[in-house]
Amino acid sequence: MTDNIKKDGERTEENVLIVKYGEIAIRKNNRKFFVEKLLRTIRRNLDGLGDFYVVKEQGRLIVEDRGGEIDFDQVIPKIICIMGIIGVSPGVRTKDQSLDNLKKVCAEHVAMIGAENYKTFKIETKRSNKNYPLVSREVSAAVGEHILEKFTNLTVDVHNPELTVYIELRNDAYIYSKQIKGFGGLPVGSSGKGIVMLSGGIDSPVSAFLMAKRGVEVEGVYFNSPPYTSERAKQKVVDLAEKLTEFTGGFRLYVAPFTDIQLYLLENVPHDKLTIFMKRAMTRIACILGERDGALAVITGDSVGQVASQTMQGLHAISSVATMPILRPLAGFDKQEIIDIAVKIGTFDISTRPYEDCCTIFVDKHPETKPKTTVIERIESHLDKLDELIEKAVNEAEIIEM
Ligand code: ATP
Ligand code: MG
């Protein structure tokens, strides 16, 4: 692409990635904070890939590679996944905003993307730099005319062009024609914090992703039952949490020891209701750990009717123990819809690694599908050691910061 070198050796134009974020979604007084956070997440996701320079530029973030030409194929996937980013555009930045230079750079851009691939085009100019001597329409007209002269196969169509070349006049000028869509959503942290119960299955990472998309800062807890669950099952959850950091910018994972609680429940509750009691104990622990960190909700991967414990009655019997709201973003999703998202966000391959939870000895062949909350609560009130075991699990939870 463009690689102009001035006499003093300073480049006047370079290839950059232009990052657009949802400005409207960001409340005015918090804007600085969230833009900083986006900036840090971009830097984090690009870490180790090269020597990048990420700067703010009037409602945009600009990524350039100080080491030389930016490799868009490598950089774009690392950025479009960040919550709050609407889209990214590979383009050219130029310091020289003179009309002659804009004509030249636009023509080079059109040549680079292949003018022969299009029949119709338009130029669309956005002028944030209000000192610029021409209004947007005049810039578009002048540059458009130049493109028409240079590329005789192209004609102007302002209503439905095959190619739109954008010129943005800011502190510097930016020229681009393509936008790759991001997930949108809200920047992580703009909606408070939640703690996701992360199991290593397909569903719970998707839940975490969906809440992060709505701006919720997510931390997680995994209930580990050695020797009934393997070290590799735990590693799977760690890898899922690591994957989620690409969207969230960071992740605190608690690994709570659950074996003692499971064995205690196995001894002391009706076997067909065991899962409900286990989920209630998990929920209590998640609430305590979350509350400690200022979380306002527990997030799970439950989907109504998917398994025995996820009936409406089951969810009621589990939820009654919670001391904060439980968000179940997948409640109304079919399995295939969940899988489609898991594939798209890259958690599916991790979740489906062959070493599943080997917790099967704990699962009843005919689990209760319509438990009565009052009955469950009555049985639980006789479980004298449960409070103590829960406190122990909370205190002994390992913390992994990512
Ligand atoms: P997933 O695909 O998330 O494992 P699932 O369909 O297997 O979900 P269940 O095993 O019934 O469903 O679990 C329901 C939810 O309870 C999970 O989505 C998760 O949020 C939570 N959960 C279950 N087991 C664990 C665990 N060992 N650690 C943390 N959370 C868990
Ligand atoms: Mg599971």
mmCIF file of N, CA, C and O and ligand atoms in Angstrom, residues 197-199 201-204 221-223 279 282 299-302 306-307 309-310 335 357, ligand 1:
data_model
loop_
_atom_site.group_PDB
_atom_site.id
_atom_site.type_symbol
_atom_site.label_atom_id
_atom_site.label_comp_id
_atom_site.label_asym_id
_atom_site.label_seq_id
_atom_site.Cartn_x
_atom_site.Cartn_y
_atom_site.Cartn_z
ATOM 1 N N MET A 197 -20.842 -19.322 36.933
ATOM 2 C CA MET A 197 -20.499 -20.684 37.324
ATOM 3 C C MET A 197 -20.034 -21.385 36.053
ATOM 4 O O MET A 197 -20.837 -21.694 35.168
ATOM 5 N N LEU A 198 -18.726 -21.588 35.970
ATOM 6 C CA LEU A 198 -18.104 -22.059 34.733
ATOM 7 C C LEU A 198 -17.746 -23.524 34.896
ATOM 8 O O LEU A 198 -16.908 -23.882 35.727
ATOM 9 N N SER A 199 -18.390 -24.401 34.090
ATOM 10 C CA SER A 199 -18.281 -25.831 34.356
ATOM 11 C C SER A 199 -17.331 -26.564 33.426
ATOM 12 O O SER A 199 -16.933 -27.677 33.713
ATOM 13 N N GLY A 201 -18.385 -27.129 30.344
ATOM 14 C CA GLY A 201 -19.305 -27.550 29.289
ATOM 15 C C GLY A 201 -19.432 -26.486 28.206
ATOM 16 O O GLY A 201 -18.708 -25.490 28.206
ATOM 17 N N ILE A 202 -20.376 -26.705 27.312
ATOM 18 C CA ILE A 202 -20.560 -25.781 26.187
ATOM 19 C C ILE A 202 -21.298 -24.514 26.624
ATOM 20 O O ILE A 202 -21.018 -23.415 26.141
ATOM 21 N N ASP A 203 -22.235 -24.679 27.562
ATOM 22 C CA ASP A 203 -23.193 -23.604 27.834
ATOM 23 C C ASP A 203 -22.642 -22.435 28.650
ATOM 24 O O ASP A 203 -22.850 -21.270 28.289
ATOM 25 N N SER A 204 -21.973 -22.740 29.755
ATOM 26 C CA SER A 204 -21.623 -21.636 30.660
ATOM 27 C C SER A 204 -20.654 -20.610 30.051
ATOM 28 O O SER A 204 -20.831 -19.405 30.288
ATOM 29 N N VAL A 221 -16.381 -19.111 38.767
ATOM 30 C CA VAL A 221 -16.041 -20.124 39.758
ATOM 31 C C VAL A 221 -16.270 -21.498 39.140
ATOM 32 O O VAL A 221 -17.265 -21.733 38.465
ATOM 33 N N TYR A 222 -15.278 -22.361 39.362
ATOM 34 C CA TYR A 222 -15.376 -23.747 38.906
ATOM 35 C C TYR A 222 -15.333 -24.646 40.135
ATOM 36 O O TYR A 222 -14.493 -24.454 41.024
ATOM 37 N N PHE A 223 -16.248 -25.612 40.194
ATOM 38 C CA PHE A 223 -16.279 -26.532 41.326
ATOM 39 C C PHE A 223 -15.564 -27.816 40.931
ATOM 40 O O PHE A 223 -15.972 -28.516 40.005
ATOM 41 N N LYS A 279 -26.360 -28.259 43.259
ATOM 42 C CA LYS A 279 -26.466 -26.949 42.592
ATOM 43 C C LYS A 279 -26.764 -25.850 43.607
ATOM 44 O O LYS A 279 -26.310 -24.701 43.452
ATOM 45 N N MET A 282 -23.468 -25.102 45.261
ATOM 46 C CA MET A 282 -22.642 -24.327 44.305
ATOM 47 C C MET A 282 -23.110 -22.865 44.277
ATOM 48 O O MET A 282 -22.296 -21.944 44.275
ATOM 49 N N ILE A 299 -24.211 -15.913 37.266
ATOM 50 C CA ILE A 299 -24.561 -16.234 35.875
ATOM 51 C C ILE A 299 -24.380 -17.736 35.678
ATOM 52 O O ILE A 299 -23.355 -18.287 36.093
ATOM 53 N N THR A 300 -25.352 -18.403 35.080
ATOM 54 C CA THR A 300 -25.193 -19.838 34.812
ATOM 55 C C THR A 300 -25.524 -20.149 33.361
ATOM 56 O O THR A 300 -26.083 -19.324 32.649
ATOM 57 N N GLY A 301 -25.201 -21.369 32.951
ATOM 58 C CA GLY A 301 -25.462 -21.793 31.579
ATOM 59 C C GLY A 301 -26.756 -22.585 31.449
ATOM 60 O O GLY A 301 -26.937 -23.308 30.483
ATOM 61 N N ASP A 302 -27.641 -22.462 32.430
ATOM 62 C CA ASP A 302 -28.896 -23.225 32.381
ATOM 63 C C ASP A 302 -29.749 -22.842 31.176
ATOM 64 O O ASP A 302 -29.840 -21.675 30.815
ATOM 65 N N GLN A 306 -33.286 -28.505 29.398
ATOM 66 C CA GLN A 306 -32.180 -29.224 28.750
ATOM 67 C C GLN A 306 -31.862 -30.530 29.465
ATOM 68 O O GLN A 306 -31.623 -31.548 28.826
ATOM 69 N N VAL A 307 -31.779 -30.486 30.789
ATOM 70 C CA VAL A 307 -31.569 -31.708 31.579
ATOM 71 C C VAL A 307 -32.491 -31.662 32.791
ATOM 72 O O VAL A 307 -33.148 -30.652 33.053
ATOM 73 N N SER A 309 -32.256 -31.227 35.930
ATOM 74 C CA SER A 309 -32.203 -30.180 36.945
ATOM 75 C C SER A 309 -32.542 -28.807 36.370
ATOM 76 O O SER A 309 -32.594 -27.826 37.087
ATOM 77 N N GLN A 310 -32.760 -28.757 35.077
ATOM 78 C CA GLN A 310 -33.041 -27.461 34.449
ATOM 79 C C GLN A 310 -34.509 -27.315 34.047
ATOM 80 O O GLN A 310 -34.854 -26.548 33.155
ATOM 81 N N LYS A 335 -30.291 -25.959 22.094
ATOM 82 C CA LYS A 335 -28.880 -26.381 22.150
ATOM 83 C C LYS A 335 -28.112 -25.914 20.905
ATOM 84 O O LYS A 335 -26.991 -25.430 21.007
ATOM 85 N N ASP A 357 -16.180 -34.154 32.688
ATOM 86 C CA ASP A 357 -16.339 -34.411 34.114
ATOM 87 C C ASP A 357 -16.623 -35.893 34.327
ATOM 88 O O ASP A 357 -17.495 -36.440 33.670
HETATM 89 P P1 ATP B 1 -22.557 -26.511 30.780
HETATM 90 O O1 ATP B 1 -22.559 -26.777 29.318
HETATM 91 O O2 ATP B 1 -22.326 -25.098 31.129
HETATM 92 O O3 ATP B 1 -21.705 -27.467 31.552
HETATM 93 P P2 ATP B 1 -24.809 -28.207 31.266
HETATM 94 O O4 ATP B 1 -25.812 -28.186 30.191
HETATM 95 O O5 ATP B 1 -23.837 -29.317 31.344
HETATM 96 O O6 ATP B 1 -24.056 -26.784 31.251
HETATM 97 P P3 ATP B 1 -25.487 -28.638 34.061
HETATM 98 O O7 ATP B 1 -24.413 -29.601 34.254
HETATM 99 O O8 ATP B 1 -26.889 -28.987 34.495
HETATM 100 O O9 ATP B 1 -25.672 -28.105 32.586
HETATM 101 O O10 ATP B 1 -25.128 -27.296 34.800
HETATM 102 C C1 ATP B 1 -25.921 -26.156 34.718
HETATM 103 C C2 ATP B 1 -25.074 -24.980 35.051
HETATM 104 O O11 ATP B 1 -24.560 -25.117 36.382
HETATM 105 C C3 ATP B 1 -23.847 -24.856 34.170
HETATM 106 O O12 ATP B 1 -24.127 -24.189 32.961
HETATM 107 C C4 ATP B 1 -22.933 -24.070 35.054
HETATM 108 O O13 ATP B 1 -23.269 -22.698 35.042
HETATM 109 C C5 ATP B 1 -23.240 -24.640 36.436
HETATM 110 N N1 ATP B 1 -22.324 -25.744 36.777
HETATM 111 C C6 ATP B 1 -22.528 -27.061 36.665
HETATM 112 N N2 ATP B 1 -21.453 -27.771 37.072
HETATM 113 C C7 ATP B 1 -20.525 -26.878 37.446
HETATM 114 C C8 ATP B 1 -19.168 -26.947 37.946
HETATM 115 N N3 ATP B 1 -18.544 -28.130 38.157
HETATM 116 N N4 ATP B 1 -18.521 -25.792 38.199
HETATM 117 C C9 ATP B 1 -19.131 -24.597 37.981
HETATM 118 N N5 ATP B 1 -20.376 -24.471 37.523
HETATM 119 C C10 ATP B 1 -21.075 -25.581 37.251
#
